XYZ file of C-alpha atoms in Angstrom:
573
model
C 12.270 -6.592 75.084
C 11.565 -3.124 76.372
C 15.051 -2.129 75.292
C 14.479 -3.395 71.702
C 11.163 -1.568 71.457
C 12.752 1.659 72.677
C 15.599 1.324 70.128
C 13.080 0.758 67.308
C 11.130 3.867 68.327
C 14.301 5.909 68.296
C 15.259 4.582 64.834
C 11.791 5.325 63.467
C 11.867 8.838 64.872
C 15.229 9.408 63.210
C 13.942 8.180 59.797
C 10.974 10.549 59.997
C 13.296 13.359 61.036
C 15.589 12.580 58.128
C 12.704 12.661 55.612
C 11.469 15.963 56.967
C 14.947 17.452 57.124
C 15.651 16.428 53.513
C 12.652 18.394 52.194
C 13.954 21.888 52.905
C 17.340 21.021 51.417
C 15.798 19.697 48.233
C 13.203 22.398 48.105
C 15.700 25.194 48.402
C 18.378 23.695 46.204
C 17.104 25.589 43.162
C 15.368 28.451 44.876
C 12.146 26.649 45.828
C 10.680 26.571 49.298
C 8.870 24.174 51.588
C 5.702 26.211 51.237
C 5.516 25.472 47.495
C 6.146 21.790 48.001
C 3.555 21.660 50.744
C 0.933 23.232 48.477
C 0.982 20.111 46.243
C -1.132 17.168 47.317
C 1.411 14.498 46.370
C 4.898 13.672 47.711
C 8.130 14.084 45.782
C 9.079 11.018 43.773
C 11.974 9.328 42.015
C 9.626 8.234 39.193
C 9.283 11.540 37.371
C 8.226 13.265 34.189
C 11.709 14.128 32.908
C 11.296 16.002 29.589
C 8.506 17.400 27.415
C 8.241 18.986 23.945
C 5.062 20.677 22.697
C 5.980 21.114 19.020
C 8.745 21.517 16.466
C 8.722 22.237 12.739
C 5.317 20.565 12.905
C 2.858 21.038 15.771
C 2.841 17.233 16.165
C 6.564 17.000 16.939
C 5.789 16.280 20.595
C 6.877 13.841 23.263
C 6.653 13.122 26.984
C 9.514 11.302 28.693
C 9.159 9.436 32.008
C 12.325 8.571 33.991
C 13.120 6.288 36.897
C 15.695 8.290 38.872
C 15.531 5.947 41.840
C 17.779 3.046 42.743
C 15.312 0.180 42.155
C 13.225 -1.032 39.193
C 9.654 0.267 38.943
C 6.745 -1.542 37.285
C 4.493 0.925 35.426
C 1.474 -1.388 35.385
C -1.649 0.435 36.554
C -0.234 3.913 35.834
C -1.270 6.449 33.210
C -0.042 9.706 31.671
C -2.710 12.386 31.220
C -2.752 15.819 29.582
C -4.786 18.669 31.065
C -5.629 21.860 29.215
C -4.456 25.132 30.701
C -7.564 25.605 32.836
C -7.956 21.884 33.524
C -11.402 21.783 31.915
C -10.340 18.780 29.816
C -8.118 15.898 30.934
C -7.096 13.350 28.272
C -5.269 10.069 28.734
C -2.150 9.851 26.538
C -0.741 6.499 27.712
C -1.453 3.735 30.169
C 0.177 0.426 31.099
C -2.163 -2.523 31.581
C 0.595 -5.140 31.516
C 3.815 -5.368 33.463
C 6.339 -2.849 32.108
C 9.501 -2.613 34.187
C 11.460 0.636 34.113
C 14.985 0.072 35.401
C 17.001 2.631 37.371
C 18.197 5.494 35.176
C 16.029 4.378 32.236
C 13.350 6.328 30.388
C 10.156 5.510 28.496
C 9.002 7.746 25.621
C 5.397 8.605 24.707
C 5.035 10.421 21.363
C 2.466 11.981 19.051
C 1.585 9.286 16.497
C 2.011 11.662 13.540
C 5.024 13.623 14.774
C 8.700 13.333 13.916
C 9.459 11.276 17.059
C 7.112 8.418 16.141
C 9.945 6.054 15.182
C 11.452 6.403 18.681
C 8.249 6.136 20.675
C 7.605 3.330 23.170
C 3.927 4.366 23.165
C 1.907 6.775 21.000
C -1.085 9.056 21.393
C -3.312 11.174 19.140
C -4.197 14.823 19.557
C -1.642 17.398 20.643
C -0.593 19.674 23.497
C -1.188 23.420 23.575
C 2.156 25.167 23.189
C 0.924 28.121 25.257
C 0.053 26.188 28.386
C -1.094 22.905 29.867
C 0.023 20.137 32.202
C 1.140 16.510 32.046
C 0.623 14.211 35.034
C 1.851 10.704 35.791
C -0.637 9.049 38.114
C -2.326 5.860 39.190
C -5.159 5.284 36.688
C -7.851 7.775 37.683
C -6.242 8.236 41.086
C -3.347 9.758 42.994
C -0.662 11.761 41.208
C 2.960 10.606 41.277
C 4.504 13.552 39.417
C 3.355 16.435 37.197
C 4.615 19.344 35.105
C 2.685 22.507 34.210
C 3.926 25.049 31.655
C 3.030 28.441 30.207
C -0.274 29.889 31.368
C -1.475 26.663 33.052
C -3.593 27.152 36.168
C -4.978 23.629 36.562
C -4.662 21.382 39.626
C -1.698 19.462 38.197
C 0.696 22.435 38.313
C 3.363 21.976 41.006
C 4.036 25.343 42.615
C 4.424 27.733 39.635
C 4.448 26.573 35.996
C 7.688 26.602 34.000
C 7.739 28.984 31.001
C 6.249 27.595 27.761
C 9.018 26.229 25.506
C 9.462 27.784 22.020
C 8.913 25.563 18.959
C 11.640 22.910 18.576
C 12.730 23.403 22.208
C 11.751 21.310 25.217
C 11.392 21.729 28.956
C 13.608 19.386 30.962
C 13.825 18.515 34.644
C 17.034 19.626 36.353
C 19.923 19.097 36.408
C 19.473 17.783 32.822
C 21.452 15.948 30.159
C 23.975 13.355 31.339
C 23.445 14.433 34.948
C 19.924 13.022 34.890
C 16.629 14.463 36.063
C 16.417 13.755 39.765
C 15.450 17.196 41.099
C 11.894 17.192 42.427
C 10.815 19.897 44.865
C 7.211 19.998 43.643
C 7.785 23.432 42.092
C 7.796 23.314 38.283
C 9.370 26.745 37.868
C 12.305 25.719 40.066
C 12.655 22.095 38.945
C 12.504 22.644 35.163
C 14.365 24.661 32.521
C 14.002 25.299 28.787
C 16.368 23.247 26.609
C 17.129 24.454 23.078
C 18.269 20.942 22.140
C 15.633 18.341 23.092
C 17.089 14.956 23.996
C 14.245 12.459 23.804
C 15.229 9.039 25.217
C 13.335 5.763 25.089
C 13.586 2.289 26.618
C 16.450 1.437 24.263
C 18.537 4.424 25.384
C 21.325 3.854 27.910
C 20.638 4.549 31.576
C 21.348 8.050 32.848
C 22.303 7.736 36.535
C 21.319 11.289 37.515
C 21.302 12.729 41.017
C 19.550 10.214 43.207
C 19.603 11.576 46.771
C 17.651 8.737 48.409
C 19.660 5.664 47.365
C 23.098 7.253 47.986
C 22.883 7.263 51.777
C 21.118 3.906 51.870
C 24.016 1.670 50.788
C 26.654 3.526 52.864
C 24.350 3.452 55.869
C 23.856 -0.299 55.519
C 27.563 -0.887 55.643
C 28.036 1.222 58.764
C 24.917 0.044 60.519
C 25.230 -3.720 60.166
C 28.662 -4.193 61.650
C 28.123 -1.881 64.613
C 24.448 -1.941 65.557
C 25.208 -1.306 69.214
C 28.533 0.364 68.621
C 28.513 1.963 71.923
C 32.178 2.063 71.112
C 31.965 5.811 71.336
C 30.170 5.904 74.671
C 32.099 2.862 76.069
C 34.867 5.018 77.490
C 32.353 7.116 79.490
C 30.727 4.344 81.528
C 33.747 2.723 83.190
C 34.121 -1.032 82.950
C 31.964 -2.370 85.892
C 28.446 -1.659 84.726
C 28.928 -3.111 81.257
C 25.295 -4.241 80.891
C 23.779 -1.067 82.414
C 26.214 1.012 80.445
C 24.654 -0.224 77.240
C 21.188 0.753 78.436
C 22.272 4.090 79.825
C 24.579 4.750 76.887
C 21.810 4.656 74.340
C 19.813 7.527 75.821
C 22.949 9.469 76.747
C 24.397 9.173 73.232
C 21.142 10.168 71.585
C 21.050 13.712 72.986
C 24.815 14.206 72.701
C 25.099 12.823 69.143
C 22.566 15.017 67.309
C 24.305 18.352 67.939
C 27.857 17.385 67.043
C 27.860 14.389 64.699
C 24.337 14.766 63.302
C 25.424 13.527 59.862
C 27.041 10.400 61.411
C 24.146 9.735 63.749
C 21.570 9.996 60.971
C 22.898 7.199 58.787
C 23.495 4.894 61.774
C 19.860 4.279 62.738
C 18.433 4.997 59.263
C 19.490 1.663 57.751
C 17.300 -0.325 60.090
C 13.929 0.561 58.440
C 14.994 1.661 54.948
C 17.863 -0.539 53.805
C 18.186 -4.138 52.962
C 15.001 -4.406 50.843
C 15.932 -1.387 48.738
C 19.554 -2.104 47.839
C 19.308 -5.891 47.664
C 16.960 -6.106 44.619
C 18.786 -3.242 42.966
C 21.790 -5.149 41.621
C 19.989 -8.419 40.918
C 17.242 -7.251 38.508
C 19.353 -4.640 36.750
C 21.263 -7.005 34.465
C 18.428 -9.516 33.983
C 15.443 -7.320 33.024
C 17.398 -5.059 30.684
C 16.824 -7.308 27.666
C 13.374 -8.412 28.827
C 11.777 -5.061 29.576
C 13.055 -3.186 26.546
C 11.456 -5.388 23.850
C 8.112 -5.652 25.625
C 6.865 -2.097 25.013
C 8.588 -1.666 21.645
C 5.828 -3.453 19.659
C 3.154 -1.266 21.232
C 3.534 1.646 18.770
C 2.765 -0.438 15.693
C -0.829 -1.383 16.511
C -1.665 1.857 18.225
C -0.346 3.904 15.356
C -3.634 4.162 13.504
C -4.753 7.562 14.555
C -8.209 8.951 13.880
C -7.616 11.559 11.200
C -9.570 13.812 8.862
C -11.308 12.029 5.942
C -9.630 12.899 2.632
C -12.873 14.343 1.245
C -12.942 16.818 4.158
C -9.276 17.661 3.691
C -9.896 18.458 -0.006
C -12.552 20.994 0.952
C -10.359 22.870 3.465
C -8.891 26.305 2.661
C -5.448 26.470 1.077
C -2.759 26.502 3.770
C -4.767 24.396 6.247
C -2.607 21.932 8.198
C -4.276 18.541 8.125
C -3.551 14.857 8.801
C -5.087 12.113 6.670
C -4.902 8.316 6.551
C -5.093 6.488 3.235
C -3.704 3.787 0.960
C -1.144 4.742 -1.692
C -2.594 4.216 -5.194
C 0.819 4.946 -6.754
C 4.272 4.433 -5.328
C 5.222 7.438 -3.202
C 7.465 9.375 -5.582
C 6.190 7.625 -8.740
C 5.617 10.960 -10.517
C 7.314 14.341 -10.925
C 10.894 13.135 -10.436
C 10.240 11.309 -7.186
C 8.126 13.969 -5.504
C 4.499 13.025 -6.163
C 2.163 10.153 -5.372
C -1.546 9.638 -4.687
C -3.381 8.294 -1.625
C -7.041 7.403 -1.195
C -9.497 6.457 1.539
C -13.173 5.509 1.376
C -14.198 9.161 0.959
C -11.824 10.368 -1.768
C -8.278 10.706 -3.025
C -5.590 13.399 -3.030
C -2.107 13.987 -4.462
C 0.913 14.163 -2.121
C 3.705 16.525 -3.175
C 6.950 16.162 -1.209
C 9.338 19.033 -0.532
C 12.188 16.938 -1.998
C 12.614 13.738 -3.995
C 11.727 10.690 -1.919
C 14.654 8.834 -0.345
C 12.824 5.609 0.545
C 9.949 5.078 -1.938
C 6.868 3.385 -0.526
C 5.029 0.931 -2.820
C 1.388 1.400 -3.711
C -0.846 -0.519 -1.331
C 1.022 0.905 1.682
C -1.321 2.388 4.294
C 0.049 5.709 5.503
C -0.655 8.616 7.807
C 0.535 11.920 6.360
C 0.442 15.430 7.766
C 0.823 18.458 5.529
C -0.710 21.662 4.181
C -3.483 21.881 1.606
C -2.595 23.463 -1.740
C -3.751 23.717 -5.372
C -0.961 22.936 -7.843
C -2.154 23.711 -11.378
C -5.695 23.342 -9.954
C -4.876 19.845 -8.613
C -5.824 19.492 -4.934
C -2.584 18.533 -3.193
C -1.227 17.806 0.273
C 2.269 19.299 0.597
C 4.452 17.384 3.069
C 7.973 16.244 3.804
C 8.986 12.598 3.659
C 9.343 12.620 7.454
C 5.637 13.535 7.699
C 4.635 10.290 5.958
C 4.297 7.403 8.425
C 3.672 3.791 7.365
C 1.027 1.978 9.431
C 0.448 -1.186 7.403
C -0.447 -2.682 4.033
C -3.937 -2.799 2.496
C -5.569 -3.748 -0.805
C -5.432 -0.978 -3.396
C -8.902 0.627 -3.668
C -11.084 -0.710 -6.489
C -11.127 1.569 -9.530
C -14.316 3.527 -10.270
C -15.684 2.850 -13.773
C -15.899 6.234 -15.520
C -16.476 7.764 -18.947
C -13.595 9.694 -20.487
C -15.702 12.846 -20.592
C -16.868 12.369 -17.003
C -13.392 12.288 -15.428
C -13.582 15.741 -13.828
C -13.332 17.505 -10.438
C -15.805 15.258 -8.591
C -13.514 12.265 -9.232
C -10.114 13.993 -8.940
C -7.650 12.068 -6.802
C -9.620 8.806 -7.051
C -8.562 5.669 -8.886
C -10.603 5.368 -12.127
C -10.966 2.926 -15.034
C -11.701 4.292 -18.527
C -11.858 2.680 -21.976
C -11.630 4.573 -25.258
C -9.906 4.874 -28.610
C -6.676 6.830 -28.942
C -7.532 9.978 -30.860
C -4.242 11.889 -30.400
C -0.657 11.204 -29.421
C 1.544 9.575 -28.408
C 3.561 12.423 -26.872
C 6.700 12.043 -24.739
C 6.427 13.749 -21.321
C 8.658 13.750 -18.233
C 6.410 11.217 -16.478
C 5.907 8.935 -19.504
C 3.933 8.656 -22.757
C 0.757 10.720 -23.147
C -2.229 9.937 -25.386
C -5.783 11.242 -25.632
C -8.612 8.719 -25.171
C -12.242 9.226 -26.125
C -15.142 6.836 -25.656
C -17.556 9.236 -27.334
C -18.299 11.218 -24.158
C -15.309 13.565 -24.471
C -11.497 13.469 -24.543
C -9.261 12.571 -21.564
C -5.472 12.817 -21.368
C -3.831 9.584 -20.152
C -0.184 9.435 -19.061
C 1.455 6.011 -18.984
C 4.713 5.677 -17.047
C 7.605 3.703 -18.619
C 7.076 0.955 -15.997
C 3.443 0.541 -17.031
C 4.042 0.713 -20.811
C 7.073 -1.552 -21.049
C 7.809 -2.591 -24.663
C 4.246 -1.986 -25.866
C 3.262 0.778 -28.271
C 0.393 3.256 -28.278
C -1.012 4.260 -31.670
C -3.962 6.316 -32.875
C -6.992 4.097 -33.370
C -5.975 1.573 -30.688
C -8.593 0.897 -28.033
C -7.119 1.290 -24.563
C -8.370 0.426 -21.063
C -6.473 2.509 -18.499
C -6.622 2.430 -14.680
C -5.070 4.960 -12.294
C -5.625 8.036 -10.126
C -7.081 11.129 -11.755
C -4.955 14.271 -11.487
C -5.075 17.714 -13.060
C -2.684 20.140 -14.668
C -4.674 23.149 -15.795
C -2.625 25.817 -17.530
C -5.699 27.792 -18.629
C -6.387 29.220 -15.180
C -10.047 28.181 -15.334
C -9.586 25.341 -12.859
C -11.861 23.136 -14.961
C -9.460 21.754 -17.568
C -6.332 19.641 -17.850
C -7.604 16.439 -16.184
C -5.297 13.472 -16.690
C -5.229 9.836 -15.650
C -1.900 8.380 -14.451
C -1.244 4.711 -15.284
C 1.660 3.452 -13.158
C 1.456 -0.362 -13.364
C 1.602 -2.763 -16.330
C -1.542 -4.586 -15.138
C -3.484 -1.324 -15.278
C -3.055 -0.905 -19.053
C -4.724 -2.943 -21.800
C -4.154 -2.128 -25.512
C -6.164 -3.498 -28.456
C -4.650 -2.625 -31.848
C -6.567 -0.394 -34.251
C -9.530 -2.300 -35.727
C -8.589 -3.773 -39.176
C -12.157 -5.002 -39.843
C -12.946 -1.520 -41.287
C -12.199 -2.577 -44.924
C -14.458 -5.665 -44.565
C -17.425 -3.334 -44.281
C -16.876 -2.551 -48.045
C -19.448 -5.238 -49.066
C -22.027 -2.441 -48.701
C -21.703 -1.821 -52.493
C -23.534 -5.166 -53.113
C -26.961 -3.475 -53.024
C -25.926 -1.203 -55.949
C -25.734 -3.910 -58.626
C -28.911 -5.564 -57.298
C -31.380 -3.516 -59.407
C -32.047 -6.050 -62.215
C -34.550 -4.375 -64.626
C -35.328 -7.656 -66.452
C -38.372 -8.498 -64.425
C -40.046 -5.082 -64.933
C -42.718 -5.259 -67.707
C -42.919 -1.490 -68.201
C -39.688 -1.069 -70.127
C -40.603 -3.943 -72.534
C -43.307 -1.900 -74.183
C -40.804 0.905 -74.563
C -38.442 -1.483 -76.291
C -41.172 -2.725 -78.659
C -41.584 0.584 -80.493
C -37.997 0.373 -81.623
C -38.549 -2.700 -83.839
C -42.125 -1.572 -84.686
C -41.076 1.192 -86.978
C -38.882 -1.314 -88.781
C -41.815 -3.588 -89.547
C -44.199 -0.690 -90.250
C -42.873 0.015 -93.762
C -44.327 -3.281 -94.889
C -48.004 -2.800 -93.997
C -48.075 0.999 -94.526
C -49.601 0.875 -98.077
C -52.588 -1.248 -97.029
C -54.115 0.824 -94.272
C -53.509 4.250 -95.922
C -57.219 5.215 -96.163
C -58.027 4.391 -92.542
C -54.763 5.960 -91.364
C -55.934 9.439 -92.422
C -58.474 9.951 -89.617
C -56.056 8.749 -86.906
C -52.686 10.306 -87.624
C -51.342 9.765 -84.065
C -49.385 6.525 -83.611
C -49.330 5.191 -87.114
C -47.288 2.046 -86.394
C -49.675 0.799 -83.688
C -52.892 1.650 -85.571
C -52.338 -0.579 -88.556
C -51.292 -3.436 -86.340
C -54.576 -3.311 -84.405
C -56.538 -3.042 -87.611
C -54.833 -6.070 -88.981
C -55.584 -8.047 -85.836
C -59.147 -7.200 -85.984
């Protein structure tokens, strides 16, 4: 029993010695030193941050890659990745694993900016970016001890290992040595020594093939197991010394004798022999078994994560519209036209609860997105012909779901101006001018009495129908602007892109029916008026007057006025 205990103590001492002796070798392999490694509060690890990019053509083209460079699977549950600003005044969580997520040997997991160009590859996403000039990323137990970290640029925070690596230029990354197909196993706890700048970033995710890398720990373990198991007491070497008779004592004496003799000469051989006892079996045994089985299981598990977590908090569209020209901004909205529905596949409109804005792509869209698609888009603010626009590339437009198209705002034709630009409106009015053929469709002018508004109907929306002056039209679509006057207050136009958004009533034919208005003209029937009768009487009176004229001659002299009436009255009397 005493003998077994003594052998165990010796083995344990050798393992500790091996661990300590391996540190200087690893620390000096790339120019580092034990002092730097010792200045970090956490041990070296085979679960490492392997590559990092802080920006590309867009500041959001970022990623963090975590690699398992050890020989056994690692479950990431309970771990997190955090970003610290250069001084360390702010520490932000970028990813965490609350469910079992197994990372197999040689595999990587990719955490990306939710609005950057790597979003399609990401196994997990985050919002907010990294400072290109300096900062640090740490992999640690949630809120607790650090497993590995990388500091770059002017970082001075507590997560920097030794000295920070230089800040990578845009579209470059920093990668842990040795890099590429050789893997990323070097960890001396000195960022400047362990990392280098790579001009060609090579982001890898759970679906990427394993990269074996340089794994110092596992290599000796298997070979040691083989040697150790068959000859645990191979006092074969010392056997010759103690001559035959004291076989039992020889074993006891041999062990101490061999221990001092062995270290100087065959130190490499001696080290592996006892090492297997504490380290081995557990480590190598699980290694082969899980590798084939979990590969399919672990890869799909994290893949769905990006979809739900891809709704980043972004700037409201109303705020984006008010930013200075050239501002880089990210907005979330629902497409109110297909992306690429206008201007030869380069323009569309998106809207959120605060407002709407046009999106102008740097090239014709390759994969059009239908209206009703919820998107996140990053671009620069511009005014194109006085129309507030977000300039972007198709790669900057990320789909995050499908939502109902925003309800159209009921507006007057004369009231469709700057305050409503970009929003989806509904107007009704008579066609007062047009139709005119334009690149985007047929244009007419509508007026409901409040003022004219140009309406452009795409071929898809118009179909076989016709637009004619006098027709009453109800049109629904986003309000844009193309002001060629330079005033910035003219040229508003409504874009109708769907057949259901256009209603046409032919010109009103009832106009002639209103002709019955002449009826009042013939109405004046003068028959009933007594006044004119007396006027008519004098006409026959003079005819009858010749008869009675001789009789009243004497009395007619004093009243020479109306002679026909006078005699008549006299006769009556």
